[in-house]
Amino acid sequence: MESHTASQRYLSTRGGSYGFSFEEVVLKGLAPDNGLFIPENIPSLPHNWQNDWCNLSFQDLAFRIFSLYISPAEIPHSALKDVIDKSYSTFKVPEIAPTITLNNKKRIYLLELFHGPTLAFKDVALQFLGNLFEFFLTRRNEGKKGKSREHLTVIGATSGDTGSAAIYGLSNKKDISVFIMYPTGKVSAIQEAQMTTITAPNVHCLSVDGTFDDCQDFVKTLFADPLVNESQKLASVNSINWARILAQITYYFASYFALIRLDGFDPLDDHIRFVVPTGNFGDILAGYFAKRMGLPMSKLVVATNENDILHRFWQTGAYEKHTVHGPAAEGGSVEDGAKAHPSGAKETLSPAMDILVSSNFERLLWFLAYEIYGPSMANIQDRKQIASSKVKEWQTDLKTKGGFSVEQKVLNAARKDFESERVSDEETITTIREVYKWPVAIGSKEGYLLDPHTAIGITAALRSVEALPGVYNVALATAHPAKFGNAVEMALKEEKDFQFKDVLPEQFIGLEDLPRRVTHVQKRNGLEGIRKLIVEEVEKELDRTYLDL
């Protein structure tokens, strides 16, 4: 692909796939060898980017960044701009992802990522991904009719917000069927209502009697299943899809420039740490790409809840599942989606982060392996192969032994860019309560209301302030607090002036009373059951479509 730079070509983390285009990567989601797609090279920022980009809109920033990873031979610049503009036209604030001052004295800021249609950070990526799918299919199906048209079967697993954001991004889109699996009883009532009350005929919500990890395993197994791939063109909306990571890079740059405008941040003398509530490692991985591209930041802080596989890795170099069962697994709020289950995950007040294994961590492992083991090889191709062989070795141990450990030099490399913090439910509640009492500089007499996931980020930011006073800490606010109302009310039950109904978004009022469309799936029916359901539903959709033509 002579028309593509190295950062516009893609390979698999497991070494079996090279030279993929952006379009192929987006439509495949998962590599044929079950690896995750990454660019062959992380691009450097253009000369004078800080001056040239400092006053750009979010949409124009996104265009500059995406263009480094997408060849104009695949998506012409004018078309890419149209896709970007369409994707962010659904957001409620012109900044798309504003950065606000939370505590000026402590230098703690919030990057608000919940101004999209489903009030969660996933909207930033999934509005873009949905429009990418539509763009590629429209181009591929031009002039085609009936069964000659390409049809995309999009499958995804969700612990809450991915599902509703994907559904809002893909409902009623032509030539696309959407299947979203979520664990029964383990998403909040609002999240479930957001998904199941969308009655578009191409949307299928599958409530699985298992965990998020079970749902995610179903997705990966379907991608590897030759039978379903014979009849379906599968695509993924989970953060295993590279376009999800790419879209999220933009808001780190937007926040950097916002700090300069907002509070006199001096990029020559001051330092930033981005603090990211982290479950599946996709959001913070986008920050890693931003840092590697050249965005100035001192560290990315991995903030986990009590499902702390990532925190334990940064402390010890061991990446191991720690399962808990019975009373030890219980916790969180059933109303917000937490419910003890024999999966081994600890149930917490931040259910979107109740994950035993972080899928996107594999992408970081590849870059760490390339950095540490690559220099011993004679050429670039051999360096890529040794990185991939290390990833395959580690992932095999994770699957067969429940974990693996890396050498100290690999851990040291990981610690150059990252630190980690673990936050308990009790600390989460305390932070929601304390931050609500802070005087905030946003023109409101009330304090700032955090959702429990964002509260984990703020707790980690407070520890960062204590360790390194004077550093700017930007925590990512990943969801509107109304999505996890029980945790918020639990934290603020003693606040006499607090009324949860006062912060309830208009689109949530009456949502839970609307008709539902959902299919209940038994995990024991396994791959065969899921495959049969998907194939039958897609056939029904196509039959209806052909009748309408």
XYZ file of C-alpha atoms in Angstrom:
549
model
C 0.000 0.000 0.000
C 2.236 2.770 -1.313
C -0.472 5.342 -0.648
C -0.323 4.569 3.087
C 2.250 5.629 5.661
C 3.328 3.116 8.333
C 0.839 4.620 10.796
C -1.936 4.070 8.229
C -1.187 0.329 7.886
C -2.141 -2.158 10.571
C -0.880 -5.434 12.031
C -2.086 -7.950 14.612
C -0.611 -8.070 18.108
C -0.184 -11.835 17.644
C 1.855 -11.675 14.464
C -0.362 -13.521 12.012
C -1.700 -10.521 10.096
C 0.114 -7.591 8.463
C -0.570 -4.815 5.989
C -4.250 -4.236 6.715
C -5.931 -1.019 5.654
C -7.967 1.130 8.035
C -11.201 0.033 6.365
C -10.324 -3.644 6.793
C -9.409 -3.112 10.437
C -12.654 -1.274 11.207
C -14.858 -3.836 9.486
C -13.054 -6.887 10.890
C -12.684 -5.645 14.478
C -10.623 -8.659 15.567
C -7.649 -9.987 13.605
C -7.924 -13.450 11.989
C -5.371 -14.815 14.498
C -7.494 -13.436 17.402
C -5.032 -10.633 18.000
C -5.918 -6.935 18.174
C -5.079 -4.494 15.405
C -2.519 -1.754 16.005
C -0.829 0.688 13.620
C 2.549 -0.465 12.322
C 3.973 2.777 13.665
C 2.760 5.494 16.050
C 3.004 8.785 14.140
C 4.822 11.839 15.416
C 3.019 15.153 15.573
C 3.641 17.643 12.773
C 6.031 20.538 13.221
C 4.533 23.494 15.111
C 1.423 21.492 16.094
C 1.076 23.322 19.424
C 0.612 26.677 17.707
C -1.320 25.392 14.715
C -3.785 23.296 16.731
C -4.261 25.348 19.895
C -7.501 27.067 18.854
C -9.054 24.319 16.753
C -12.525 22.974 17.472
C -12.869 19.428 18.743
C -13.977 18.336 15.263
C -10.962 19.942 13.574
C -8.610 18.413 16.150
C -10.152 15.023 15.438
C -9.589 15.515 11.706
C -5.902 16.370 12.207
C -5.354 13.331 14.437
C -7.411 10.846 12.417
C -5.612 11.894 9.214
C -2.360 10.582 10.674
C -3.923 7.104 10.916
C -6.249 7.090 7.863
C -4.950 7.449 4.309
C -6.875 9.874 2.068
C -6.734 7.064 -0.497
C -9.234 5.252 1.748
C -11.323 8.154 3.016
C -10.854 11.446 1.148
C -10.341 14.405 3.452
C -13.697 15.970 2.605
C -15.513 12.708 3.372
C -13.611 12.230 6.650
C -14.576 15.743 7.732
C -18.221 14.955 6.928
C -18.120 11.744 9.020
C -16.563 13.623 11.944
C -19.042 16.505 11.773
C -21.997 14.107 11.616
C -20.651 12.096 14.562
C -20.369 15.051 16.923
C -23.488 16.918 15.826
C -25.405 14.821 18.388
C -23.502 16.239 21.395
C -25.124 18.743 23.725
C -22.220 21.170 24.206
C -20.144 22.815 21.466
C -16.844 21.774 23.078
C -17.938 18.082 22.829
C -15.611 17.173 25.738
C -15.041 20.245 27.940
C -12.396 20.435 30.665
C -13.577 22.202 33.812
C -11.884 23.305 37.020
C -12.917 21.099 39.923
C -10.510 22.378 42.570
C -8.249 25.252 41.601
C -6.167 25.126 44.774
C -5.383 21.433 44.341
C -5.101 21.792 40.555
C -7.661 19.066 39.907
C -9.642 19.244 36.675
C -12.340 17.152 35.051
C -12.483 16.167 31.401
C -16.250 15.753 30.942
C -16.991 12.979 28.467
C -20.715 12.522 29.079
C -22.310 15.107 26.807
C -23.223 12.677 24.017
C -26.632 11.130 23.358
C -26.321 8.377 26.020
C -24.424 10.512 28.570
C -21.309 8.332 28.671
C -17.766 8.611 27.325
C -18.439 5.732 24.897
C -20.459 8.132 22.723
C -17.286 9.919 21.610
C -16.058 6.764 19.887
C -19.278 4.968 19.011
C -20.965 7.839 17.216
C -17.849 7.953 15.019
C -17.682 4.169 14.576
C -21.355 3.944 13.596
C -20.873 6.572 10.914
C -17.710 4.843 9.676
C -19.640 1.602 9.234
C -22.313 3.491 7.314
C -19.752 5.266 5.113
C -17.939 2.064 4.138
C -21.140 0.096 3.479
C -22.702 2.878 1.410
C -19.618 2.944 -0.777
C -19.419 -0.847 -1.090
C -23.122 -1.227 -1.893
C -23.398 1.495 -4.494
C -25.485 0.161 -7.383
C -26.100 -3.204 -5.692
C -29.513 -4.674 -4.963
C -30.967 -7.550 -2.970
C -28.637 -10.292 -1.801
C -25.674 -8.789 -3.643
C -25.535 -6.006 -1.040
C -23.002 -6.386 1.767
C -24.619 -6.704 5.189
C -22.735 -6.129 8.434
C -23.539 -8.087 11.580
C -22.230 -6.016 14.474
C -21.746 -7.846 17.763
C -20.706 -6.407 21.081
C -20.507 -7.091 24.793
C -21.290 -4.446 27.377
C -21.023 -3.875 31.093
C -23.429 -0.976 30.598
C -22.456 2.069 28.572
C -20.970 0.493 25.423
C -24.281 -1.178 24.622
C -26.480 1.894 24.708
C -23.864 4.031 22.930
C -23.493 1.410 20.172
C -27.250 1.080 19.787
C -27.756 4.846 19.575
C -24.967 5.004 16.996
C -26.287 2.167 14.802
C -30.072 1.976 15.161
C -31.934 2.066 11.834
C -28.712 2.183 9.815
C -29.113 0.429 6.476
C -27.400 -2.944 5.891
C -26.423 -3.304 9.561
C -27.717 -5.685 12.241
C -26.676 -5.031 15.843
C -26.434 -7.657 18.597
C -25.488 -6.392 22.054
C -24.885 -8.894 24.868
C -25.060 -7.741 28.459
C -24.962 -9.681 31.753
C -28.406 -10.105 33.273
C -28.746 -8.030 36.450
C -25.280 -6.505 36.142
C -26.030 -3.205 34.420
C -27.905 -0.329 35.999
C -31.642 0.050 35.464
C -31.070 3.206 33.409
C -28.429 1.526 31.262
C -30.701 -1.454 30.592
C -33.610 0.842 29.753
C -31.439 2.854 27.355
C -30.636 -0.341 25.454
C -33.881 -2.284 25.538
C -36.330 0.548 24.839
C -34.804 1.174 21.398
C -37.174 -0.782 19.181
C -35.416 -0.317 15.844
C -35.779 -3.608 13.910
C -32.026 -3.926 13.332
C -31.207 -3.793 17.076
C -31.135 -6.949 19.204
C -30.431 -6.827 22.952
C -29.314 -10.171 24.388
C -29.505 -10.531 28.169
C -27.032 -13.296 29.097
C -27.219 -15.141 32.417
C -23.522 -14.614 33.118
C -20.945 -11.877 33.512
C -19.426 -9.248 31.266
C -16.437 -11.548 30.810
C -18.790 -14.300 29.588
C -20.326 -11.873 27.092
C -16.904 -10.740 25.925
C -15.802 -14.369 25.526
C -18.876 -15.012 23.352
C -17.878 -12.081 21.121
C -14.318 -13.345 20.679
C -15.502 -16.922 20.073
C -17.969 -15.770 17.417
C -15.221 -13.930 15.553
C -13.138 -17.115 15.529
C -16.062 -19.401 14.610
C -15.845 -20.573 10.963
C -19.539 -21.519 10.834
C -20.905 -18.093 11.710
C -18.296 -16.443 9.493
C -19.546 -18.446 6.504
C -22.873 -16.621 6.552
C -22.157 -13.373 8.420
C -19.781 -10.471 7.903
C -18.976 -9.741 11.540
C -17.861 -6.420 12.982
C -17.204 -5.319 16.544
C -18.205 -2.239 18.524
C -16.156 -3.134 21.587
C -12.878 -1.389 22.226
C -11.124 -4.295 20.528
C -12.106 -2.268 17.427
C -9.207 0.072 16.693
C -11.517 2.918 15.614
C -12.739 3.129 19.228
C -9.214 3.811 20.478
C -8.467 6.244 17.668
C -11.557 8.352 18.365
C -10.665 8.689 22.047
C -7.187 10.102 21.384
C -8.743 13.446 20.431
C -10.017 14.420 23.857
C -6.580 14.205 25.463
C -5.390 16.865 23.024
C -8.575 18.894 23.529
C -8.041 18.843 27.287
C -4.397 19.884 26.955
C -5.353 22.966 24.947
C -8.323 23.682 27.224
C -5.992 23.789 30.249
C -3.837 26.398 28.537
C -6.901 28.563 27.840
C -8.671 27.846 31.123
C -6.137 28.347 33.844
C -2.900 29.724 32.536
C -1.264 26.322 32.325
C 2.285 26.834 31.033
C 3.319 23.888 28.834
C 6.987 24.830 29.235
C 7.027 24.630 33.031
C 3.909 22.787 34.221
C 3.196 19.064 34.170
C -0.028 17.140 33.540
C -1.124 13.744 34.767
C -4.245 12.232 33.226
C -6.113 10.068 35.732
C -8.351 7.473 34.104
C -10.950 5.191 35.751
C -10.059 1.960 34.046
C -11.678 -1.415 33.435
C -11.056 -2.695 29.909
C -8.022 -0.397 29.358
C -9.316 1.226 26.160
C -9.814 4.780 27.429
C -6.365 5.022 28.983
C -4.745 3.290 26.003
C -5.909 6.217 23.854
C -3.984 8.444 26.275
C -0.905 6.263 25.774
C -1.119 6.779 22.014
C -1.472 10.543 22.574
C 1.614 10.499 24.800
C 3.625 8.438 22.328
C 2.611 10.807 19.524
C 4.139 13.675 21.508
C 1.395 15.175 23.687
C 3.184 16.434 26.815
C 2.094 14.567 29.936
C 4.159 13.236 32.801
C 2.104 10.143 33.597
C -1.132 8.292 32.920
C -2.666 7.064 36.170
C -4.557 3.759 36.014
C -7.388 4.044 38.562
C -9.082 0.708 39.288
C -11.795 -0.416 41.648
C -11.427 -3.594 43.730
C -11.191 -5.645 40.533
C -7.568 -4.637 40.414
C -5.742 -6.875 37.935
C -4.165 -3.789 36.336
C -3.113 -2.228 39.629
C -1.512 -5.499 40.705
C 0.408 -5.647 37.420
C 1.941 -2.220 37.973
C 2.832 -3.118 41.535
C 4.331 -6.566 40.886
C 4.639 -7.332 37.174
C 2.147 -10.199 37.556
C -1.026 -10.111 35.467
C -3.238 -12.678 37.155
C -6.944 -13.274 37.569
C -7.947 -13.132 41.221
C -11.390 -14.640 41.541
C -13.618 -14.197 44.571
C -16.816 -16.078 45.399
C -19.647 -16.111 47.903
C -19.720 -13.332 50.522
C -16.331 -12.027 49.365
C -17.798 -11.258 45.939
C -20.768 -9.334 47.263
C -20.889 -5.551 47.230
C -21.940 -2.538 45.264
C -25.529 -1.656 44.496
C -27.929 -4.090 42.867
C -29.966 -1.125 41.595
C -26.929 0.258 39.769
C -26.043 -3.087 38.229
C -23.903 -4.880 40.807
C -25.027 -8.363 41.739
C -22.886 -11.152 43.214
C -22.323 -13.881 40.663
C -20.110 -17.001 40.599
C -17.849 -15.470 37.966
C -15.106 -14.486 40.331
C -15.545 -10.736 39.824
C -15.961 -8.561 42.899
C -19.210 -6.609 42.683
C -18.686 -2.885 43.288
C -20.391 0.491 43.087
C -18.623 1.019 39.742
C -20.022 -1.962 37.805
C -18.698 -0.879 34.398
C -15.228 -1.639 35.788
C -16.083 -5.038 37.294
C -13.875 -6.877 34.823
C -11.434 -9.704 35.494
C -9.390 -9.322 32.299
C -8.734 -6.068 30.415
C -8.847 -6.817 26.691
C -6.958 -3.752 25.481
C -4.001 -4.433 27.749
C -2.758 -6.755 24.982
C -2.097 -3.743 22.786
C 0.135 -2.120 25.388
C 1.958 -5.423 25.937
C 2.902 -5.503 22.256
C 4.518 -2.083 22.403
C 6.328 -2.942 25.631
C 7.637 -6.182 24.095
C 8.727 -4.333 20.949
C 10.593 -1.773 23.059
C 12.348 -4.331 25.280
C 12.946 -7.339 23.021
C 12.913 -5.712 19.580
C 16.357 -4.045 19.670
C 18.047 -7.484 19.784
C 16.718 -8.286 16.306
C 18.396 -7.282 13.053
C 15.446 -5.718 11.205
C 12.053 -4.177 11.818
C 10.091 -7.223 10.663
C 11.943 -9.483 13.117
C 11.361 -6.937 15.887
C 7.636 -7.029 15.193
C 7.663 -10.820 15.174
C 9.435 -11.145 18.513
C 6.990 -8.667 20.079
C 4.078 -10.701 18.727
C 5.589 -13.998 19.922
C 5.898 -12.559 23.433
C 2.266 -11.412 23.371
C 1.132 -14.856 22.185
C 3.140 -16.489 24.974
C 1.653 -14.207 27.631
C -1.904 -14.563 26.312
C -1.586 -18.336 26.186
C -0.464 -18.379 29.826
C -3.368 -16.123 30.757
C -5.833 -18.495 29.110
C -4.313 -21.770 30.342
C -2.783 -20.794 33.689
C -4.871 -17.792 34.697
C -1.997 -15.316 34.468
C 1.590 -14.505 33.625
C 4.501 -12.415 34.897
C 6.800 -10.140 32.928
C 10.478 -9.510 33.448
C 11.483 -6.539 35.570
C 12.707 -4.638 32.505
C 9.242 -4.892 30.940
C 7.625 -3.668 34.153
C 10.097 -0.775 34.328
C 9.127 0.200 30.779
C 5.437 0.138 31.739
C 6.142 2.334 34.744
C 7.736 5.040 32.574
C 4.337 6.062 31.261
C 1.914 4.734 33.885
C 1.201 4.612 37.595
C -1.734 2.865 39.255
C -4.130 3.290 42.153
C -6.773 0.975 43.633
C -9.935 2.502 45.121
C -12.473 0.765 47.361
C -16.244 1.267 47.438
C -15.939 3.032 50.787
C -13.413 5.479 49.343
C -15.649 5.984 46.300
C -18.599 6.990 48.492
C -16.404 9.287 50.581
C -15.106 11.066 47.485
C -18.604 11.612 46.046
C -19.654 13.091 49.385
C -16.574 15.294 49.867
C -16.431 16.651 46.312
C -20.105 17.602 46.544
C -19.096 19.946 49.376
C -16.263 21.602 47.449
C -16.855 25.149 46.184
C -16.579 24.752 42.437
C -15.828 27.454 39.917
C -18.690 26.682 37.542
C -21.201 29.312 38.634
C -23.304 27.029 40.798
C -23.898 27.091 44.547
C -24.164 23.296 44.635
C -21.068 21.147 44.672
C -20.052 18.953 41.780
C -21.821 15.603 41.502
C -19.622 12.642 40.540
C -20.711 9.253 39.283
C -18.929 6.361 41.079
C -16.521 5.636 38.212
C -15.415 9.263 38.003
C -15.114 9.295 41.809
C -12.500 6.545 41.497
C -10.519 8.812 39.190
C -10.821 11.761 41.573
C -9.733 9.616 44.532
C -6.625 8.632 42.588
C -6.074 12.288 41.600
C -6.200 13.338 45.261
C -3.465 10.827 46.053
C -1.471 12.208 43.146
C -1.841 15.749 44.521
C -0.588 14.602 47.897
C 2.436 12.883 46.370
C 3.251 15.598 43.812
C 1.767 18.975 44.799
C 1.701 21.531 42.001
C 1.170 19.026 39.188
C -2.007 19.447 37.142
C -4.252 16.378 37.455
C -6.979 15.886 34.856
C -9.433 13.132 35.771
C -11.718 11.709 33.110
C -15.427 11.988 33.945
C -16.814 8.952 32.179
C -20.573 9.055 32.874
C -23.369 11.317 34.032
C -24.124 10.633 37.734
C -27.790 9.904 36.956
C -26.704 6.628 35.334
C -25.667 5.346 38.779
C -28.220 7.073 40.969
C -28.225 4.572 43.815
C -24.521 5.072 44.554
C -24.945 8.843 44.418
C -27.939 8.769 46.766
C -26.063 6.421 49.090
C -23.215 8.933 49.305
C -25.413 12.006 49.775
C -28.221 10.655 51.936
C -27.261 13.041 54.777
C -27.232 16.108 52.519
C -30.545 17.827 53.288
C -30.511 20.060 50.227
C -29.762 17.264 47.783
C -32.618 16.004 45.603
C -31.651 13.461 42.981
C -34.614 14.415 40.801
C -33.023 17.848 40.399
C -30.092 16.369 38.458
C -32.054 13.771 36.491
C -31.663 14.468 32.739
C -34.896 15.010 30.866
C -34.335 12.001 28.593
C -34.226 9.676 31.637
C -37.655 10.687 32.946
C -40.116 7.894 32.191
C -37.492 5.878 30.312
C -37.899 2.790 32.491
C -41.659 2.703 31.771
C -41.301 2.386 27.990
C -41.881 -0.944 26.166
C -38.846 -3.242 26.023
C -37.362 -5.429 23.295
C -34.937 -7.998 24.708
C -34.033 -11.676 24.244
C -32.883 -13.747 27.216
C -29.946 -16.052 26.490
C -28.819 -19.067 28.528
C -25.052 -19.295 28.842
C -25.281 -23.081 29.012
C -26.449 -23.135 25.379
C -22.965 -21.954 24.484
C -21.650 -20.880 21.113
C -24.165 -22.996 19.211
C -27.101 -21.223 20.862
C -25.747 -17.724 20.230
C -24.796 -18.592 16.650
C -28.250 -19.993 15.866
C -29.991 -16.934 17.318
C -27.861 -14.448 15.377
C -28.139 -16.255 12.045
C -31.917 -16.616 12.345
C -32.479 -12.982 13.315
C -30.298 -11.653 10.492
C -32.159 -13.852 7.997
C -35.474 -12.426 9.233
C -34.146 -8.883 8.814
C -32.892 -9.556 5.301
C -36.195 -11.163 4.292
C -38.057 -8.047 5.486
C -35.605 -5.822 3.644
C -35.989 -7.667 0.355
C -39.781 -7.502 0.643
C -39.532 -3.718 1.010
C -37.333 -3.291 -2.064
